[in-house]
Short mmCIF file of C-alpha atoms in Angstrom, two decimals:
data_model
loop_
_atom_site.label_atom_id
_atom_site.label_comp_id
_atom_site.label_asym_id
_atom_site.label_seq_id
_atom_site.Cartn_x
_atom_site.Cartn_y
_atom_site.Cartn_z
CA UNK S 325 46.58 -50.71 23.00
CA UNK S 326 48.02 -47.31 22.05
CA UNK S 327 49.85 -45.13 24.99
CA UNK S 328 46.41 -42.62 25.24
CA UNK S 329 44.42 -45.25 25.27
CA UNK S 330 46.23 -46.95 28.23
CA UNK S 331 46.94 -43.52 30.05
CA UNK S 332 43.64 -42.72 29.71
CA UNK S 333 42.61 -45.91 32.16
CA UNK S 334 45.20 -45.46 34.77
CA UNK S 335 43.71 -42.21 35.34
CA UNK S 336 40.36 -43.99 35.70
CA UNK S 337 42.18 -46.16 38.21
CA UNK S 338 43.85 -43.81 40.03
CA UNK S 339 40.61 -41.21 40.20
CA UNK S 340 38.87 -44.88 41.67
CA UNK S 341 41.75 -45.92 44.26
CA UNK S 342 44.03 -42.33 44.61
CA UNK S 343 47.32 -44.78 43.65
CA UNK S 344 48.59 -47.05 41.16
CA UNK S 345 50.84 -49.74 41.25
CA UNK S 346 53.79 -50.06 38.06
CA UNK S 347 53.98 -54.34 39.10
CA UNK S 348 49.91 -54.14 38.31
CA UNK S 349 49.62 -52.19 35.66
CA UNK S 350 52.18 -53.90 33.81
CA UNK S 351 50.12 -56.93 34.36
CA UNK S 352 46.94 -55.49 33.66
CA UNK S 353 47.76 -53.92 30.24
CA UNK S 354 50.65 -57.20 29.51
CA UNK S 355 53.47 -54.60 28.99
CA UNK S 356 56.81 -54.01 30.47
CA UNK S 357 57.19 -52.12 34.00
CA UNK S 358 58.98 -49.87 31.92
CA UNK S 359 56.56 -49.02 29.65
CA UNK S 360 54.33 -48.45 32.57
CA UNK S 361 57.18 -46.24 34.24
CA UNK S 362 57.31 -43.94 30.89
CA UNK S 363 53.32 -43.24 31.29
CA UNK S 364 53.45 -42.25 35.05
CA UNK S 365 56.15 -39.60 33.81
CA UNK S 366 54.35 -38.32 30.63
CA UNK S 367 51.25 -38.16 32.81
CA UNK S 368 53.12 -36.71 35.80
CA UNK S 369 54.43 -34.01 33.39
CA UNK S 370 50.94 -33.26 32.59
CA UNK S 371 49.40 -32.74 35.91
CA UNK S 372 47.39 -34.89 38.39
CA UNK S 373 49.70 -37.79 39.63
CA UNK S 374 53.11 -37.80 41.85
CA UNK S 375 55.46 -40.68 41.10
CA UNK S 376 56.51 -42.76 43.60
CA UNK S 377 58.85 -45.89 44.07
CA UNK S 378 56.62 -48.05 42.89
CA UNK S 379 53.80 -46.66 41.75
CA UNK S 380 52.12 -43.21 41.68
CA UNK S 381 49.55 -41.22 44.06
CA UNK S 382 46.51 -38.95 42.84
CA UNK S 383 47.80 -35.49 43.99
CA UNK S 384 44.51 -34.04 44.51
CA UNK S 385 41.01 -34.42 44.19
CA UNK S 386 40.48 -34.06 40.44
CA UNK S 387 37.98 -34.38 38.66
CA UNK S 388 37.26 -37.51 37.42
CA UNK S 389 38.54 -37.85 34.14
CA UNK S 390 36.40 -39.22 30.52
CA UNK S 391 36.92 -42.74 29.82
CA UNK S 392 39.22 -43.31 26.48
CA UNK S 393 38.45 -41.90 23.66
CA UNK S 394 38.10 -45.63 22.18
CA UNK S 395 35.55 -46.77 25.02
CA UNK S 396 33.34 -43.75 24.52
CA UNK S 397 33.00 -44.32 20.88
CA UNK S 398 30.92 -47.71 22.06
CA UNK S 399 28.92 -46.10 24.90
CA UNK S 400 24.99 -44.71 24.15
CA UNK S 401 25.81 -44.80 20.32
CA UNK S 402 21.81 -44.54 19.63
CA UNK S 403 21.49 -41.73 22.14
CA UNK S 404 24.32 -39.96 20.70
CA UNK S 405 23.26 -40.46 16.96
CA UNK S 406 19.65 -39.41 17.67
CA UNK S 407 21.24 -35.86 19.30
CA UNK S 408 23.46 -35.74 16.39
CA UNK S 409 20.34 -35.91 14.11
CA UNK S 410 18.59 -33.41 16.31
CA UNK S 411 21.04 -30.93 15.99
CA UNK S 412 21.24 -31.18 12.12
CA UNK S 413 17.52 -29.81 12.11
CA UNK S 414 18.68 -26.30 13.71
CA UNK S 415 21.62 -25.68 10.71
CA UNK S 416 20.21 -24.57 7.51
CA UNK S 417 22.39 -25.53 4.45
CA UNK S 418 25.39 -23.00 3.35
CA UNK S 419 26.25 -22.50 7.05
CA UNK S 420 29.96 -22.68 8.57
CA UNK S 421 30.37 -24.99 11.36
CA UNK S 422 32.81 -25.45 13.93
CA UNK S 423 32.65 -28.92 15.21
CA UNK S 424 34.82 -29.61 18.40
CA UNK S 425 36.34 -33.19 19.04
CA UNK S 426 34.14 -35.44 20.68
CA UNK S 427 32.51 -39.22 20.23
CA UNK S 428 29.00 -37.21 20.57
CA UNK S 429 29.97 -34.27 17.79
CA UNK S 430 31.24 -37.45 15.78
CA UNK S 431 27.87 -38.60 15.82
CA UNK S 432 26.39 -35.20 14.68
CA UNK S 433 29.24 -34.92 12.10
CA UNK S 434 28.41 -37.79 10.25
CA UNK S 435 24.52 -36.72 9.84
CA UNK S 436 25.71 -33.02 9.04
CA UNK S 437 27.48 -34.53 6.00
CA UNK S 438 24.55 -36.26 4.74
CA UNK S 439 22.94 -33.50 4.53
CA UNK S 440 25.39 -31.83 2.39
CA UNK S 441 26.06 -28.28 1.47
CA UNK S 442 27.97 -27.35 4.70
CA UNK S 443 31.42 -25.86 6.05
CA UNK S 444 32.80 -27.50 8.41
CA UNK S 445 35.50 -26.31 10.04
CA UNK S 446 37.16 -28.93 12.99
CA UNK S 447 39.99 -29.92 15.07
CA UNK S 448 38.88 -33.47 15.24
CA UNK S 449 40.87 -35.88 13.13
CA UNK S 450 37.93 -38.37 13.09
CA UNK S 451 35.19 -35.71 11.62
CA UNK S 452 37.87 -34.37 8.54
CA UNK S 453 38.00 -37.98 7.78
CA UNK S 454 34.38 -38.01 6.94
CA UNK S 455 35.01 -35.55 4.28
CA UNK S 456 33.33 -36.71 1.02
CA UNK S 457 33.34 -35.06 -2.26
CA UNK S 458 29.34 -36.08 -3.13
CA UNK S 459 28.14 -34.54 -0.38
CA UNK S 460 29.23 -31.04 -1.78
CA UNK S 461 30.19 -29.82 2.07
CA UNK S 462 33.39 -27.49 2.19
CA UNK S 463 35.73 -29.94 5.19
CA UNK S 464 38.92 -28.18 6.92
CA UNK S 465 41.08 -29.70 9.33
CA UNK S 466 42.56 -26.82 11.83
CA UNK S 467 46.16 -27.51 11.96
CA UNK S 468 48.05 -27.82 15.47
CA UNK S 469 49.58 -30.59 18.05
CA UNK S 470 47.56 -33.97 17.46
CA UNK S 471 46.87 -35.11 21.03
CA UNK S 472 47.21 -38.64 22.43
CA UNK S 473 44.18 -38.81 23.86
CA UNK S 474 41.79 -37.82 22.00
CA UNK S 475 42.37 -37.80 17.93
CA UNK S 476 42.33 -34.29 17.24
CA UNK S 477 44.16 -30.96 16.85
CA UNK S 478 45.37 -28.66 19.68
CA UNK S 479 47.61 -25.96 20.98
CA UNK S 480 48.78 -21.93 20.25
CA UNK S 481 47.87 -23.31 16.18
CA UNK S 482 44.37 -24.70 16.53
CA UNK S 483 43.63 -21.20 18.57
CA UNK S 484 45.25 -18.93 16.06
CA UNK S 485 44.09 -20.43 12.95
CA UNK S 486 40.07 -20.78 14.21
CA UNK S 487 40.39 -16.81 14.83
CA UNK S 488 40.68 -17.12 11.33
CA UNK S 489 36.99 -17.86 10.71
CA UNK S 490 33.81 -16.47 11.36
CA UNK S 491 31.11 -19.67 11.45
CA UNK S 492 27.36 -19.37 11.79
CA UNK S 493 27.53 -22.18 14.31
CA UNK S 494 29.67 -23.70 17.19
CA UNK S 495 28.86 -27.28 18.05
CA UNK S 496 30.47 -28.51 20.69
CA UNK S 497 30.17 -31.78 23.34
CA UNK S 498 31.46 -30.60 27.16
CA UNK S 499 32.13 -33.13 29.40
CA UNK S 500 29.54 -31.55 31.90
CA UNK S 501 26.79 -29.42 31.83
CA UNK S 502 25.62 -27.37 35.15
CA UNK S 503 22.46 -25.09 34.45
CA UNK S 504 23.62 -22.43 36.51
CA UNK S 505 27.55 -22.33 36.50
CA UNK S 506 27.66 -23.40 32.76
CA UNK S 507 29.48 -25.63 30.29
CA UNK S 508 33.15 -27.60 31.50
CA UNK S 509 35.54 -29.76 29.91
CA UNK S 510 38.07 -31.96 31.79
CA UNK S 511 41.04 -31.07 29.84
CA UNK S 512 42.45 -27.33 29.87
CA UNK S 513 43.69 -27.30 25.85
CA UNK S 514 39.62 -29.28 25.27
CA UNK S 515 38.14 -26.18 26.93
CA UNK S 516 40.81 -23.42 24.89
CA UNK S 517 39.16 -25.03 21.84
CA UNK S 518 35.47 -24.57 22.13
CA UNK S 519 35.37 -21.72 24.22
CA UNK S 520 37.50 -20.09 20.89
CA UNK S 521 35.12 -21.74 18.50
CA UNK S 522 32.36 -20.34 20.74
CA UNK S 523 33.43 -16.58 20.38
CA UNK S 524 33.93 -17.20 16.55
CA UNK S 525 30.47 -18.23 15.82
CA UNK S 526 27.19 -16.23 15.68
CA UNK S 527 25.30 -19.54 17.71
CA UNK S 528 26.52 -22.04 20.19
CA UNK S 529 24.94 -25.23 20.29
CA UNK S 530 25.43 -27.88 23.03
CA UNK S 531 25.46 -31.58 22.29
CA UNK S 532 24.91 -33.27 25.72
CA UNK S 533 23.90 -37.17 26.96
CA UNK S 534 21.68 -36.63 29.74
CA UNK S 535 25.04 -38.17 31.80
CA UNK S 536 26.39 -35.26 31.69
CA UNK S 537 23.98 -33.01 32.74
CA UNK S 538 23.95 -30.94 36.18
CA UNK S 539 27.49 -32.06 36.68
CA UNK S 540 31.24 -30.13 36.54
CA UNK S 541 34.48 -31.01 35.58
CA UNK S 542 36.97 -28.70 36.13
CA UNK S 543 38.00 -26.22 33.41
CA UNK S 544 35.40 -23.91 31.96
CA UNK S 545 34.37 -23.44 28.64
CA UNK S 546 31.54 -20.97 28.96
CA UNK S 547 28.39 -19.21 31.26
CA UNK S 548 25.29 -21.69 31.02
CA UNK S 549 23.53 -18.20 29.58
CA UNK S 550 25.97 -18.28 26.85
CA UNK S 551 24.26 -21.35 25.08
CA UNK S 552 21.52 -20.77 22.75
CA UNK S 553 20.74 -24.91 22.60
CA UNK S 554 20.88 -27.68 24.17
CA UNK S 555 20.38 -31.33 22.26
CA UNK S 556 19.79 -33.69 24.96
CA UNK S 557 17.88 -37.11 25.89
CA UNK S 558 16.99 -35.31 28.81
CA UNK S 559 17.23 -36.23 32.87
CA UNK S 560 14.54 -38.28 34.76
CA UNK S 561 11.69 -36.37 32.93
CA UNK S 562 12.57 -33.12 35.13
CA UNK S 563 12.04 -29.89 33.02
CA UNK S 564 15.09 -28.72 31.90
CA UNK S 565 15.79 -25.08 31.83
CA UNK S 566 18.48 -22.50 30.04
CA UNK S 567 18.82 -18.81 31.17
CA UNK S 568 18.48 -18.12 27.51
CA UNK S 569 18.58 -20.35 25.12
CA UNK S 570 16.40 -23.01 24.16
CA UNK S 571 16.63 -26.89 25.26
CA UNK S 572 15.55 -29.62 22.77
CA UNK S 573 15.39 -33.19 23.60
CA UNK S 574 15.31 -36.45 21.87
CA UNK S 575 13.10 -39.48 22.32
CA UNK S 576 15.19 -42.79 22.59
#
């Protein structure tokens, strides 16, 4: 298991319990107590945990954090390919698209290049290896710090080079989605990202499992009148509403 991948379930753990143990998750993962030690203070230096002897406590009520990036690539893969699909029907070819890093915008990505005839423009490491010279689309990887947690570009680069750019379309996958206080991601440099590929683009469009709907993490990406469409399996047949912009949803 790589570092991210691990980090990225003690922080499920210690959102769950509000501590963590180094003896147990040593055992849980089968690595060294040292290994263990080194994640508490990457993750410390990051935000959200105090180190202790011992162990390490939750230092406030966060959030609670996305399961790894790995695990979310196997949950509601129909779902997710159906919205991906959806979307494709709202970009005409020839368009520039800015695709933010996400398992759901994967899903998109990967019908958008069937299509062909696109620009796609992305910080996700997983999309730009999709590119394929048959399907004639235009694929750029926006340089920057790779992350651990998620495969994908970030930091003072990714911002300064997407200001580069002017795209027809923003497609991006928030971790929640509240209809009145708007789009949120968990991660500060996630939300930096598509709230700049937002402002870039002439359209936003939302990619959203119906999960994540009428929920908030904690770092905002934009207004909920700022999106002009949703993709969405919808929520418990209840009507779903946009100040503005229009909500489609897919049958699955």
């Amino acid at each position: 298991m790589w570092s991210h991948e691990r980090q990225a379930k003690i922080k499920e753990r210690l959102w769950r319990d509000g501590k963590v143990q180094t003896s147990t998750l040593a055992d849980m993962f089968d690595v060294s107590r040292e290994t263990i030690r080194r994640d508490l203070m990457e993750m410390e230096a990051s935000g959200g945990l105090l180190r202790v002897h011992g162990g390490a406590l939750r230092t406030s009520e966060d959030a609670q954090p996305e399961p790894a990036f790995a695990d979310r690539l196997e949950q509601h893969t129909n779902t997710k390919n159906a919205i991906g699909r959806k979307a494709c029907e709202l970009i005409p070819r020839g368009s520039t698209v800015f695709i933010d890093a996400g398992t759901t915008t994967l899903a998109f990505a990967r019908s958008l290049i069937q299509i062909g005839g696109m620009r796609i423009i992305t910080n996700s490491i997983e999309i730009a290896r999709l590119a394929n010279p048959e399907s004639k689309s235009d694929m750029l990887l926006l340089g920057g710090k790779p992350d651990q947690e998620v495969p994908a570009t970030y930091g003072e680069l990714t911002l300064s080079e997407i200001d580069r750019f002017l795209a027809d379309f923003a497609v991006i996958a928030p971790v929640a989605l509240h209809f009145s206080r708007g789009a949120t991601n968990y991660a500060l440099h996630e939300a930096e990202v598509a709230r700049k590929m937002m402002h870039r683009a002439e359209t936003c469009i939302m990619l959203c499992h119906s999960e994540k709907l009428d929920k908030e993490s904690r770092v905002a990406i934009c207004r909920a009148d700022e999106i002009d469409h949703l993709v969405t399996n919808g929520k418990g047949g209840e009507k779903l509403e946009l100040p503005r912009g229009t909500v489609h949803i897919v049958q699955t």
